[in-house]
Structure formats: C-alpha cells, structure tokens
Amino acid sequence: MRSPTEKDRELISRALEFARKAHGDNKRMSGEPCLAHLIETAKNLANLKADKETISAGILHDILEDTDIKREELEKEFGGTIVFLVDGVTKLGKIKYRGLERHAESLRKLFVATAKDVRVLLIKLADRLHNIKTLQYINPEKRRRIALETLEIYAPIANRLGMGHMKGTLEDEAFPYLKPKEYAETLELRQKKTHELAKTLEKVNRIICKKLAKEGFTKFWTDFRVKHLYSLHKKLERYEKDIGKIFDISALRIITLNNKDECYRILGIIHNMFKPLPERLKDYIAVPKPNGYQSIHTVVFSGDGEIIEIQIRTEEMHWEAEFGIASHLVYDEANKPKSGGSLDKKIKWIKQLFNWQKNIEGSEDFLENLKTDFFNDRIFVFTPKGDVIELPIDSSPIDFAFQIHSEVGNHAFGAKVNGKMVSFDTKLKNNDIVEIIVKEKSEPSQKWLEFAKTTDAVKHIKIALEEKSKCRNL
Ligand code: MN
C-alpha cells in the first residue's frame, strides 16, 4: 500500500473535471448532484486501495450512460484501459433490451469484462455501495429490487472474493429494506448482547495482553469485533433463534505481526488460561474457507460465567479478510495483476463464472441458475486427499463428480461418503468426505437428472444422454 503521487492526482483531477463538465448540474433522485455520487464511488475505491486508473474510471463510470459523451471522446482523453473499465460497468441500451432481460444481459456483460480485468467488478461494488446507502430516495419498487439484488448477487460476489468488509456492509445496508421487522429485532439483540459482554471481553483482553507480554510477545495488537447484522440474522435462523448457542456476536481478536506459528502459540497460551469448548475450535489457518479466509476461532469460558469467542490471525490474514482481492491488486507496467496463491484462486473463480455464463442461454435462466450455482447457500465437502469442493446445498455425489472433472462424472459407477457406499441421490452435507468410484464402461443415466443440482452436471448428463440416443439410432 502506498500513498498517491503527483501523477496519480493529476489523472484523478482530470477525470473529476471531465465528469463535472459532462454531468453539469444533473441531479440524482436524492436531489444531490450526480457528481456527489461519483465522488463517493471514487472514495469507496480509494478505501479499497485501488490504483489511479480504477479511481478515475470510478469517477467516470456513469458518463456513457447518463451524458452525451461518446466512447471515442473518452478514449481520446483517457486511453483504452479507462474506457474498458467504464464500459464494463455501463448497462446495455434500453432500446434493444427490456426490463429483466436488460438487467440479466448487463450482468452478463459485467462478468465478461471482469474476466478480462477484475477492476471492473471493484468499480461496480464501489458504485453499489453508495447506491445502497442512498436507497431511501428511490421509489419503493426499485428500492426493493436493488436491495434484493445486492443481497443475492453483489454481497455473495464480494464474499467469494474475500472482501469481508464490503460484503458485510452491503448486506447490512440492504437488510432493513427487505426485512424491516427482523432488522429491528436483530439490531436490538446485538446491542443488548454487546453491552452485556463488553466488560468480560475487556477483562479477558487485559489478562491475555498481560500474559502475552510476560511470555515475551511484543508484536501483536487486539481489538473487539462486532458481528455484522445480516450475518447474525442468518445465524439466528440456522440455530432456530436460540441466542444461547451463538457466541460470536462480539468477539476478541488478536492480531500478530509475526507468522502463523505464533497464532498457534497464542492459542496454546489462551487454552492454558481459559477452558475451551472443544467442538467450537475452528482452524481456518490449516483449512482456509474456499474464499481464502484464514483465522483461528476458539470459544472459551471466561471464568465469570460468560462464554466468549476469540479469533487469532496474522496481520496479513487480517487485511486479506477485510479487503480480499482488492488487497492484491497491485498492477505491473503491462496492466496485469501480479499473481500469487490466494489471488490466483479468486481469479480462477472469476474465470469459472465467465465460462459458466457462456453456456447459459436466455436471460431468465441466467439469473436463476446464477443464484443456485454460485450464490445460494453452499456446502463444503472434501475429496479423499483433503481438497475442499464447494457445492450448492443439497448437492448429490453426481454434482461432486462433475465438479471434479467431466470425465469423473461421465464414468461415475459408485460413491462413498465418509467411507460408506451410498446411492447417487444421497444429499451431501458439510464436511463430508466424498469419493467417486469410476468405471470405464459406466455412463450417465436419465435418473441422475432427478437429483443433479448444478447446471454443469445437468448439462453434461444431457449431452451424454443425447450422444447415447444418437448411437442407438445409427
Ligand atoms: Mn453509478
């Protein structure tokens, strides 16, 4: 992370001047000048530590849609990269497309552009973040649509790219518009619980800091984190509203400036002082979440009748968890992101999204399948080697097989879950270890279509069945 240079400022002020002239006195629904929205979008991008091209494109992002400026003019003034970024977030024309269709196709266009340059998506998220914060000025019907879309599409994208802060904020801003009653309840509950636990957390924090200092730890800091509202609401639903089972409404965080070994040493020290609830220990350092999230979570008895969660991570893991893909987007001279382990994984997911959309015809299918395949509730299962495979909820071993490779799916003969043979229509659960037995002669059957969940599996099964019937007709 670096501070902006003179040259960065020059480009950004030029973009601002250009936008000021083009948008003139145009106002938004809120009565605010359009320019205010553009500046807020740019600020959001700056908070994500975006580079000068991205920030400038953020300032210019509505220019093709809302003013008379043409692509060519913009290109002459700012060059190909910035035009590409702006065009990527520009919706398709109203004339050719209508309503839902325009909406789905614009989203598809966004994914295509994002596959080429992920900064397009950052601009879209920064734009949406300001829009959702100013939703009260929009008419109720549009308001609901934007809130729903934020919750169902943009927040899950941010989550998948490891942008924890963005995901949490988008959800919490959309939440009151979709479920006002639940929003108010959750807010009240959180305030009450945070207040109740504050003293205990502070006390435990003091004890731990003192002990760590005594043991020679110098490079660490701690803070308290409060759970985002929407994620608390979802967790409450999962636990049938039993607040007694949720221990992470507010939690103590310990962040070390050293490496992960130190996280385990700190964990040892904590468990030595406070008795843990063993089944609540989660080691996301050894087994990161599929979006790259790393941390150790442990739940302990505080000693004065409370139960609290403590999270331990390195500083690097911390920034990664807050900003995700944005924390990696350092571009080299050729405008290519510098690669690295967890960034490559996230980019791979974007490529999957890109390849997936190519195979979906029609706008309505597009939105529906997008939700089941990528954004609805997911489960995580393991291969026998310990690789994590992510699937939609209620997936079958057949979905798993096709997720591994189309050839594994096409020749699946049997399946084992946690070491036991199961039928193909078994519903997989979180943390299952799944193994597919493959036989050369085995092929997909019509019956599989009754329980296959993923678009990818359904597609491959249909192709295989068609091939088979062709052969029979020859
Ligand atoms: Mn905008």
Short mmCIF file of C-alpha atoms and ligand atoms in Angstrom, two decimals:
data_model
loop_
_atom_site.label_atom_id
_atom_site.label_comp_id
_atom_site.label_asym_id
_atom_site.label_seq_id
_atom_site.Cartn_x
_atom_site.Cartn_y
_atom_site.Cartn_z
CA MET A 1 0.00 0.00 0.00
CA ARG A 2 1.39 3.38 -0.95
CA SER A 3 0.19 6.96 -0.88
CA PRO A 4 -0.88 8.71 -4.08
CA THR A 5 1.79 10.51 -6.10
CA GLU A 6 1.52 13.81 -8.02
CA LYS A 7 0.94 11.85 -11.23
CA ASP A 8 -1.93 9.88 -9.65
CA ARG A 9 -3.50 13.14 -8.53
CA GLU A 10 -3.15 14.66 -11.98
CA LEU A 11 -5.13 11.85 -13.63
CA ILE A 12 -7.79 11.80 -10.93
CA SER A 13 -8.33 15.58 -11.01
CA ARG A 14 -8.55 15.45 -14.78
CA ALA A 15 -11.25 12.76 -14.54
CA LEU A 16 -13.09 14.84 -11.98
CA GLU A 17 -13.01 17.97 -14.14
CA PHE A 18 -14.18 16.00 -17.18
CA ALA A 19 -17.07 14.47 -15.20
CA ARG A 20 -18.03 17.84 -13.73
CA LYS A 21 -18.37 19.33 -17.22
CA ALA A 22 -20.21 16.34 -18.70
CA HIS A 23 -22.73 15.79 -15.89
CA GLY A 24 -23.23 19.53 -15.33
CA ASP A 25 -25.97 20.28 -12.86
CA ASN A 26 -27.70 16.90 -13.27
CA LYS A 27 -29.26 15.72 -10.06
CA ARG A 28 -29.96 12.28 -8.61
CA MET A 29 -33.29 11.20 -7.10
CA SER A 30 -32.00 12.35 -3.72
CA GLY A 31 -31.61 15.88 -5.06
CA GLU A 32 -27.85 15.51 -4.70
CA PRO A 33 -25.75 16.44 -7.73
CA CYS A 34 -24.63 13.39 -9.76
CA LEU A 35 -21.10 14.48 -9.09
CA ALA A 36 -21.52 13.67 -5.40
CA HIS A 37 -22.30 10.04 -6.29
CA LEU A 38 -19.21 9.87 -8.49
CA ILE A 39 -17.01 11.27 -5.75
CA GLU A 40 -18.40 8.82 -3.19
CA THR A 41 -17.78 5.94 -5.60
CA ALA A 42 -14.19 7.13 -6.02
CA LYS A 43 -13.79 7.39 -2.25
CA ASN A 44 -15.01 3.83 -1.81
CA LEU A 45 -12.41 2.73 -4.35
CA ALA A 46 -9.68 4.69 -2.60
CA ASN A 47 -10.64 2.93 0.65
CA LEU A 48 -10.07 -0.34 -1.16
CA LYS A 49 -6.59 0.96 -2.07
CA ALA A 50 -7.46 0.91 -5.75
CA ASP A 51 -4.99 2.35 -8.25
CA LYS A 52 -5.38 5.65 -10.12
CA GLU A 53 -6.94 4.12 -13.26
CA THR A 54 -9.62 2.42 -11.19
CA ILE A 55 -10.37 5.54 -9.15
CA SER A 56 -10.55 7.65 -12.32
CA ALA A 57 -12.80 5.12 -14.03
CA GLY A 58 -14.93 5.19 -10.88
CA ILE A 59 -15.39 8.93 -11.33
CA LEU A 60 -16.29 8.42 -14.99
CA HIS A 61 -18.43 5.29 -14.51
CA ASP A 62 -21.84 6.86 -15.31
CA ILE A 63 -20.64 9.08 -18.13
CA LEU A 64 -21.56 6.84 -21.08
CA GLU A 65 -24.97 6.03 -19.62
CA ASP A 66 -26.04 9.43 -18.34
CA THR A 67 -24.40 12.06 -20.59
CA ASP A 68 -23.82 12.69 -24.29
CA ILE A 69 -20.13 11.81 -24.11
CA LYS A 70 -19.22 9.09 -26.61
CA ARG A 71 -16.77 6.23 -26.17
CA GLU A 72 -14.39 7.70 -28.74
CA GLU A 73 -14.19 11.02 -26.92
CA LEU A 74 -13.50 9.30 -23.63
CA GLU A 75 -10.86 7.10 -25.21
CA LYS A 76 -9.08 10.10 -26.76
CA GLU A 77 -8.98 11.82 -23.40
CA PHE A 78 -8.19 8.89 -21.07
CA GLY A 79 -6.98 5.94 -23.15
CA GLY A 80 -8.11 2.34 -23.68
CA THR A 81 -7.80 0.95 -20.15
CA ILE A 82 -10.08 3.53 -18.56
CA VAL A 83 -12.63 3.25 -21.36
CA PHE A 84 -12.63 -0.51 -20.94
CA LEU A 85 -13.26 -0.17 -17.20
CA VAL A 86 -16.06 2.37 -17.70
CA ASP A 87 -17.69 0.39 -20.46
CA GLY A 88 -17.62 -2.78 -18.34
CA VAL A 89 -19.95 -1.25 -15.73
CA THR A 90 -22.18 0.54 -18.27
CA LYS A 91 -25.59 -1.09 -18.66
CA LEU A 92 -26.84 -2.17 -22.06
CA GLY A 93 -29.05 0.19 -24.07
CA LYS A 94 -32.71 0.49 -23.11
CA ILE A 95 -33.83 0.27 -26.69
CA LYS A 96 -32.58 -3.19 -27.55
CA TYR A 97 -33.32 -4.81 -24.20
CA ARG A 98 -36.25 -4.57 -21.83
CA GLY A 99 -36.69 -4.95 -18.08
CA LEU A 100 -35.34 -8.17 -16.68
CA GLU A 101 -33.64 -9.04 -19.92
CA ARG A 102 -31.63 -5.84 -19.97
CA HIS A 103 -30.78 -6.44 -16.39
CA ALA A 104 -29.53 -10.01 -16.85
CA GLU A 105 -27.63 -9.21 -20.01
CA SER A 106 -25.94 -6.22 -18.36
CA LEU A 107 -24.84 -8.50 -15.55
CA ARG A 108 -23.52 -10.98 -18.08
CA LYS A 109 -21.60 -8.16 -19.74
CA LEU A 110 -20.15 -7.19 -16.37
CA PHE A 111 -18.88 -10.75 -15.83
CA VAL A 112 -17.32 -10.87 -19.29
CA ALA A 113 -15.46 -7.60 -18.66
CA THR A 114 -14.48 -8.72 -15.16
CA ALA A 115 -12.89 -11.89 -16.52
CA LYS A 116 -10.57 -9.64 -18.54
CA ASP A 117 -9.93 -7.11 -15.79
CA VAL A 118 -11.19 -7.65 -12.27
CA ARG A 119 -11.05 -3.91 -11.52
CA VAL A 120 -14.38 -3.61 -13.38
CA LEU A 121 -16.01 -5.51 -10.55
CA LEU A 122 -14.41 -3.31 -7.91
CA ILE A 123 -15.95 -0.26 -9.57
CA LYS A 124 -19.36 -1.93 -9.69
CA LEU A 125 -19.15 -2.81 -5.99
CA ALA A 126 -17.99 0.71 -5.05
CA ASP A 127 -20.90 2.16 -7.08
CA ARG A 128 -23.39 -0.20 -5.48
CA LEU A 129 -22.09 0.58 -2.01
CA HIS A 130 -23.02 4.24 -2.41
CA ASN A 131 -26.33 3.45 -4.14
CA ILE A 132 -27.45 1.15 -1.35
CA LYS A 133 -26.60 3.80 1.23
CA THR A 134 -28.88 6.30 -0.53
CA LEU A 135 -31.73 3.91 -1.26
CA GLN A 136 -34.32 5.81 0.76
CA TYR A 137 -34.74 8.32 -2.07
CA ILE A 138 -35.73 5.73 -4.67
CA ASN A 139 -39.30 4.58 -5.32
CA PRO A 140 -40.32 1.53 -3.26
CA GLU A 141 -40.45 -0.95 -6.12
CA LYS A 142 -37.00 -0.12 -7.44
CA ARG A 143 -35.72 0.08 -3.89
CA ARG A 144 -36.76 -3.50 -3.23
CA ARG A 145 -35.21 -4.73 -6.45
CA ILE A 146 -31.87 -3.06 -5.73
CA ALA A 147 -31.82 -4.29 -2.13
CA LEU A 148 -32.62 -7.85 -3.23
CA GLU A 149 -30.05 -7.83 -5.98
CA THR A 150 -27.44 -6.52 -3.57
CA LEU A 151 -28.18 -9.31 -1.14
CA GLU A 152 -28.47 -12.08 -3.71
CA ILE A 153 -25.72 -11.17 -6.15
CA TYR A 154 -23.31 -8.42 -5.14
CA ALA A 155 -22.76 -9.34 -1.49
CA PRO A 156 -22.08 -13.01 -2.42
CA ILE A 157 -19.62 -11.86 -5.08
CA ALA A 158 -17.80 -9.69 -2.54
CA ASN A 159 -17.80 -12.65 -0.16
CA ARG A 160 -16.41 -15.00 -2.76
CA LEU A 161 -13.59 -12.56 -3.47
CA GLY A 162 -12.79 -12.41 0.23
CA MET A 163 -13.92 -8.79 0.68
CA GLY A 164 -15.38 -9.27 4.15
CA HIS A 165 -15.90 -5.61 4.89
CA MET A 166 -17.68 -4.92 1.59
CA LYS A 167 -19.86 -8.00 1.92
CA GLY A 168 -20.90 -7.14 5.47
CA THR A 169 -21.68 -3.51 4.65
CA LEU A 170 -23.71 -4.31 1.52
CA GLU A 171 -25.79 -6.85 3.41
CA ASP A 172 -26.39 -4.66 6.41
CA GLU A 173 -27.47 -1.72 4.23
CA ALA A 174 -29.88 -3.87 2.19
CA PHE A 175 -31.28 -5.75 5.20
CA PRO A 176 -33.73 -3.09 6.59
CA TYR A 177 -35.39 -2.62 3.17
CA LEU A 178 -36.13 -6.32 2.77
CA LYS A 179 -36.94 -7.44 6.33
CA PRO A 180 -37.59 -4.35 8.47
CA LYS A 181 -39.00 -6.30 11.41
CA GLU A 182 -36.13 -8.78 11.58
CA TYR A 183 -33.68 -5.94 11.12
CA ALA A 184 -35.01 -4.08 14.14
CA GLU A 185 -35.06 -7.25 16.26
CA THR A 186 -31.53 -8.25 15.34
CA LEU A 187 -30.24 -4.75 15.98
CA GLU A 188 -31.77 -4.67 19.42
CA LEU A 189 -30.49 -8.11 20.29
CA ARG A 190 -26.98 -7.24 19.16
CA GLN A 191 -26.91 -4.06 21.20
CA LYS A 192 -28.08 -5.89 24.28
CA LYS A 193 -25.57 -8.74 23.92
CA THR A 194 -22.64 -6.50 23.03
CA HIS A 195 -23.37 -4.40 26.07
CA GLU A 196 -23.62 -7.46 28.35
CA LEU A 197 -20.35 -8.89 27.11
CA ALA A 198 -18.32 -5.68 26.96
CA LYS A 199 -16.93 -5.91 30.49
CA THR A 200 -16.00 -9.59 30.17
CA LEU A 201 -14.29 -9.05 26.82
CA GLU A 202 -12.28 -6.17 28.20
CA LYS A 203 -11.26 -8.17 31.23
CA VAL A 204 -10.20 -11.20 29.18
CA ASN A 205 -8.35 -8.86 26.83
CA ARG A 206 -6.37 -7.38 29.73
CA ILE A 207 -5.49 -10.82 31.10
CA ILE A 208 -4.35 -12.09 27.71
CA CYS A 209 -2.30 -9.00 26.84
CA LYS A 210 -0.53 -9.17 30.19
CA LYS A 211 0.22 -12.85 29.82
CA LEU A 212 1.47 -12.48 26.25
CA ALA A 213 3.75 -9.62 27.27
CA LYS A 214 5.11 -11.75 30.10
CA GLU A 215 5.80 -14.59 27.66
CA GLY A 216 7.83 -12.21 25.50
CA PHE A 217 5.30 -11.42 22.77
CA THR A 218 5.76 -7.83 21.61
CA LYS A 219 4.41 -7.65 18.09
CA PHE A 220 0.65 -8.01 18.34
CA TRP A 221 -2.49 -5.94 18.77
CA THR A 222 -6.02 -6.74 19.83
CA ASP A 223 -9.47 -5.36 19.10
CA PHE A 224 -13.12 -6.19 19.54
CA ARG A 225 -15.20 -7.04 16.55
CA VAL A 226 -18.99 -6.92 16.45
CA LYS A 227 -20.78 -9.31 14.14
CA HIS A 228 -22.49 -7.82 11.09
CA LEU A 229 -26.28 -7.71 11.47
CA TYR A 230 -27.39 -9.70 8.47
CA SER A 231 -24.93 -12.47 9.14
CA LEU A 232 -26.15 -12.58 12.75
CA HIS A 233 -29.73 -12.78 11.48
CA LYS A 234 -28.88 -15.71 9.21
CA LYS A 235 -27.06 -17.49 12.00
CA LEU A 236 -30.02 -16.99 14.33
CA GLU A 237 -32.25 -18.61 11.73
CA ARG A 238 -29.85 -21.54 11.46
CA TYR A 239 -29.92 -22.01 15.24
CA GLU A 240 -33.71 -21.66 15.43
CA LYS A 241 -33.38 -18.28 17.18
CA ASP A 242 -31.55 -19.84 20.11
CA ILE A 243 -29.31 -16.93 21.09
CA GLY A 244 -27.70 -19.10 23.78
CA LYS A 245 -25.91 -21.05 21.06
CA ILE A 246 -24.32 -18.06 19.39
CA PHE A 247 -21.06 -16.95 20.96
CA ASP A 248 -19.58 -14.65 18.35
CA ILE A 249 -21.90 -11.62 18.49
CA SER A 250 -18.94 -9.74 19.80
CA ALA A 251 -15.52 -11.32 19.85
CA LEU A 252 -11.96 -10.59 20.87
CA ARG A 253 -9.44 -10.50 18.07
CA ILE A 254 -5.71 -10.99 18.48
CA ILE A 255 -3.57 -10.00 15.52
CA THR A 256 0.10 -10.88 15.41
CA LEU A 257 2.63 -9.10 13.22
CA ASN A 258 4.60 -12.34 13.09
CA ASN A 259 3.84 -15.58 11.23
CA LYS A 260 1.20 -18.24 11.68
CA ASP A 261 3.34 -20.28 14.10
CA GLU A 262 2.76 -17.50 16.57
CA CYS A 263 -1.02 -17.88 16.14
CA TYR A 264 -0.76 -21.46 17.39
CA ARG A 265 1.49 -20.43 20.28
CA ILE A 266 -1.05 -17.78 21.30
CA LEU A 267 -3.84 -20.35 21.03
CA GLY A 268 -1.91 -22.65 23.38
CA ILE A 269 -1.46 -19.87 25.92
CA ILE A 270 -5.17 -18.98 25.79
CA HIS A 271 -6.33 -22.58 26.21
CA ASN A 272 -3.98 -22.88 29.14
CA MET A 273 -5.73 -19.98 30.89
CA PHE A 274 -9.34 -20.37 29.73
CA LYS A 275 -11.10 -23.68 29.23
CA PRO A 276 -12.25 -24.05 25.62
CA LEU A 277 -15.43 -25.62 24.28
CA PRO A 278 -13.56 -28.19 22.21
CA GLU A 279 -16.15 -28.67 19.46
CA ARG A 280 -16.14 -24.93 18.79
CA LEU A 281 -12.47 -24.70 17.85
CA LYS A 282 -12.10 -23.88 14.16
CA ASP A 283 -8.73 -23.81 12.47
CA TYR A 284 -9.25 -21.86 9.25
CA ILE A 285 -5.48 -21.40 9.04
CA ALA A 286 -4.85 -25.08 8.34
CA VAL A 287 -8.12 -25.38 6.37
CA PRO A 288 -8.96 -21.94 4.89
CA LYS A 289 -12.50 -21.20 3.76
CA PRO A 290 -12.86 -21.50 -0.02
CA ASN A 291 -12.75 -17.71 -0.35
CA GLY A 292 -9.31 -17.76 1.27
CA TYR A 293 -10.38 -16.66 4.77
CA GLN A 294 -7.82 -17.63 7.41
CA SER A 295 -8.01 -17.33 11.20
CA ILE A 296 -8.29 -19.49 14.28
CA HIS A 297 -11.62 -19.22 16.12
CA THR A 298 -11.94 -20.59 19.60
CA VAL A 299 -14.74 -20.31 22.15
CA VAL A 300 -13.75 -20.26 25.82
CA PHE A 301 -15.24 -19.93 29.29
CA SER A 302 -14.29 -16.52 30.62
CA GLY A 303 -14.26 -17.72 34.22
CA ASP A 304 -17.04 -15.39 35.36
CA GLY A 305 -19.95 -17.25 33.82
CA GLU A 306 -19.69 -15.92 30.28
CA ILE A 307 -18.67 -17.72 27.11
CA ILE A 308 -16.73 -15.72 24.53
CA GLU A 309 -15.17 -16.18 21.12
CA ILE A 310 -11.52 -15.33 20.45
CA GLN A 311 -10.09 -15.04 16.94
CA ILE A 312 -6.36 -15.27 16.25
CA ARG A 313 -4.70 -14.34 12.97
CA THR A 314 -1.65 -12.72 11.42
CA GLU A 315 -1.82 -9.14 10.20
CA GLU A 316 -1.58 -10.36 6.62
CA MET A 317 -4.59 -12.65 7.13
CA HIS A 318 -6.42 -9.73 8.69
CA TRP A 319 -6.12 -7.38 5.70
CA GLU A 320 -6.85 -10.25 3.37
CA ALA A 321 -10.07 -10.98 5.27
CA GLU A 322 -11.18 -7.34 5.18
CA PHE A 323 -10.27 -6.43 1.61
CA GLY A 324 -9.74 -9.78 -0.14
CA ILE A 325 -8.98 -9.49 -3.80
CA ALA A 326 -8.63 -5.71 -3.51
CA SER A 327 -5.60 -6.12 -1.25
CA HIS A 328 -3.78 -7.98 -4.05
CA LEU A 329 -4.49 -5.76 -6.97
CA VAL A 330 -1.08 -4.31 -7.46
CA TYR A 331 -0.70 -3.89 -11.19
CA ASP A 332 2.54 -4.15 -13.10
CA GLU A 333 3.52 -1.96 -16.04
CA ALA A 334 1.59 -4.05 -18.56
CA ASN A 335 -1.58 -3.61 -16.51
CA LYS A 336 -1.59 -7.25 -15.48
CA PRO A 337 -2.19 -8.09 -11.82
CA LYS A 338 0.83 -9.61 -10.09
CA SER A 339 -0.07 -13.17 -9.29
CA GLY A 340 0.05 -15.03 -6.00
CA GLY A 341 -1.55 -18.06 -4.31
CA SER A 342 -4.81 -16.76 -2.91
CA LEU A 343 -5.26 -14.17 -5.67
CA ASP A 344 -4.93 -16.88 -8.31
CA LYS A 345 -7.69 -18.86 -6.60
CA LYS A 346 -10.02 -15.87 -6.66
CA ILE A 347 -9.21 -15.13 -10.28
CA LYS A 348 -9.91 -18.79 -11.05
CA TRP A 349 -13.37 -18.38 -9.57
CA ILE A 350 -14.00 -15.36 -11.80
CA LYS A 351 -12.94 -17.42 -14.83
CA GLN A 352 -15.37 -20.15 -13.77
CA LEU A 353 -18.11 -17.57 -13.61
CA PHE A 354 -17.13 -16.39 -17.07
CA ASN A 355 -17.09 -19.89 -18.60
CA TRP A 356 -20.35 -20.74 -16.88
CA GLN A 357 -22.24 -17.74 -18.29
CA LYS A 358 -21.15 -18.65 -21.83
CA ASN A 359 -23.10 -21.90 -21.53
CA ILE A 360 -26.34 -20.40 -20.29
CA GLU A 361 -28.84 -19.30 -22.88
CA GLY A 362 -31.66 -16.87 -22.17
CA SER A 363 -31.86 -14.12 -19.57
CA GLU A 364 -34.29 -15.71 -17.16
CA ASP A 365 -32.34 -18.96 -16.84
CA PHE A 366 -29.28 -16.84 -16.38
CA LEU A 367 -30.43 -15.13 -13.19
CA GLU A 368 -32.00 -18.24 -11.68
CA ASN A 369 -29.04 -20.53 -12.37
CA LEU A 370 -26.61 -17.87 -11.24
CA LYS A 371 -28.19 -17.93 -7.82
CA THR A 372 -28.23 -21.73 -7.44
CA ASP A 373 -24.80 -22.32 -8.91
CA PHE A 374 -22.83 -19.54 -7.34
CA PHE A 375 -24.55 -17.59 -4.64
CA ASN A 376 -27.14 -19.51 -2.68
CA ASP A 377 -26.19 -21.32 0.46
CA ARG A 378 -23.22 -23.51 -0.17
CA ILE A 379 -21.77 -26.62 1.39
CA PHE A 380 -18.14 -27.59 1.55
CA VAL A 381 -17.08 -31.20 1.18
CA PHE A 382 -13.68 -32.86 0.92
CA THR A 383 -12.01 -35.12 -1.60
CA PRO A 384 -10.18 -38.11 -0.06
CA LYS A 385 -6.98 -36.07 -0.42
CA GLY A 386 -8.42 -33.21 1.63
CA ASP A 387 -9.15 -30.71 -1.15
CA VAL A 388 -12.23 -28.60 -0.46
CA ILE A 389 -15.01 -28.71 -3.04
CA GLU A 390 -17.78 -26.14 -2.89
CA LEU A 391 -21.30 -27.12 -3.98
CA PRO A 392 -24.88 -25.78 -3.76
CA ILE A 393 -26.83 -27.02 -0.76
CA ASP A 394 -28.49 -30.48 -1.27
CA SER A 395 -25.98 -31.46 -3.95
CA SER A 396 -25.50 -35.15 -4.75
CA PRO A 397 -22.35 -37.23 -5.31
CA ILE A 398 -23.06 -36.77 -9.03
CA ASP A 399 -22.69 -32.99 -8.70
CA PHE A 400 -19.46 -33.61 -6.81
CA ALA A 401 -18.21 -35.95 -9.57
CA PHE A 402 -18.81 -33.41 -12.32
CA GLN A 403 -17.23 -30.70 -10.21
CA ILE A 404 -14.02 -32.76 -10.03
CA HIS A 405 -13.95 -33.38 -13.78
CA SER A 406 -16.49 -34.10 -16.51
CA GLU A 407 -14.80 -37.48 -17.14
CA VAL A 408 -15.25 -38.47 -13.49
CA GLY A 409 -18.95 -37.61 -13.79
CA ASN A 410 -19.34 -39.35 -17.13
CA HIS A 411 -17.92 -42.60 -15.77
CA ALA A 412 -19.13 -42.50 -12.19
CA PHE A 413 -20.03 -46.01 -11.05
CA GLY A 414 -20.48 -45.61 -7.31
CA ALA A 415 -19.94 -43.17 -4.46
CA LYS A 416 -18.60 -43.36 -0.93
CA VAL A 417 -19.41 -40.76 1.70
CA ASN A 418 -17.26 -40.86 4.83
CA GLY A 419 -16.07 -44.33 3.85
CA LYS A 420 -19.50 -45.89 3.26
CA MET A 421 -21.08 -46.75 -0.08
CA VAL A 422 -24.13 -44.56 -0.74
CA SER A 423 -26.62 -44.18 -3.58
CA PHE A 424 -26.14 -41.34 -6.04
CA ASP A 425 -29.23 -39.47 -4.81
CA THR A 426 -27.75 -39.00 -1.32
CA LYS A 427 -27.74 -35.37 -0.21
CA LEU A 428 -24.22 -34.30 0.74
CA LYS A 429 -23.60 -32.42 3.98
CA ASN A 430 -20.93 -30.00 5.11
CA ASN A 431 -17.56 -31.65 5.77
CA ASP A 432 -18.47 -34.99 4.14
CA ILE A 433 -15.52 -36.79 2.59
CA VAL A 434 -16.67 -37.91 -0.83
CA GLU A 435 -15.08 -40.47 -3.11
CA ILE A 436 -16.27 -41.43 -6.58
CA ILE A 437 -15.62 -44.88 -7.99
CA VAL A 438 -15.07 -44.71 -11.71
CA LYS A 439 -15.53 -47.49 -14.26
CA GLU A 440 -14.64 -47.10 -17.91
CA LYS A 441 -17.95 -48.65 -19.08
CA SER A 442 -20.17 -46.63 -16.75
CA GLU A 443 -22.22 -43.80 -18.24
CA PRO A 444 -24.75 -41.17 -17.09
CA SER A 445 -28.36 -42.30 -16.69
CA GLN A 446 -31.64 -40.43 -17.16
CA LYS A 447 -32.37 -40.86 -13.45
CA TRP A 448 -29.46 -38.62 -12.48
CA LEU A 449 -31.38 -35.63 -13.79
CA GLU A 450 -33.87 -36.07 -10.95
CA PHE A 451 -31.32 -35.09 -8.31
CA ALA A 452 -28.43 -33.33 -10.05
CA LYS A 453 -28.27 -29.76 -8.73
CA THR A 454 -25.55 -27.89 -10.56
CA THR A 455 -26.05 -26.50 -14.04
CA ASP A 456 -22.75 -28.07 -15.04
CA ALA A 457 -23.78 -31.62 -14.05
CA VAL A 458 -27.19 -31.28 -15.73
CA LYS A 459 -25.57 -30.04 -18.91
CA HIS A 460 -23.06 -32.90 -19.09
CA ILE A 461 -25.68 -35.54 -18.32
CA LYS A 462 -27.93 -34.22 -21.09
CA ILE A 463 -25.08 -34.19 -23.59
CA ALA A 464 -24.14 -37.78 -22.68
CA LEU A 465 -27.77 -38.95 -22.98
CA GLU A 466 -28.10 -37.31 -26.39
CA GLU A 467 -24.90 -38.96 -27.59
CA LYS A 468 -26.19 -42.31 -26.41
CA SER A 469 -29.52 -41.97 -28.20
CA LYS A 470 -27.74 -40.89 -31.39
CA CYS A 471 -25.60 -44.03 -31.28
CA ARG A 472 -28.71 -46.17 -30.82
CA ASN A 473 -30.39 -44.58 -33.83
CA LEU A 474 -27.45 -45.23 -36.12
MN MN B 1 -23.44 4.90 -10.50
#
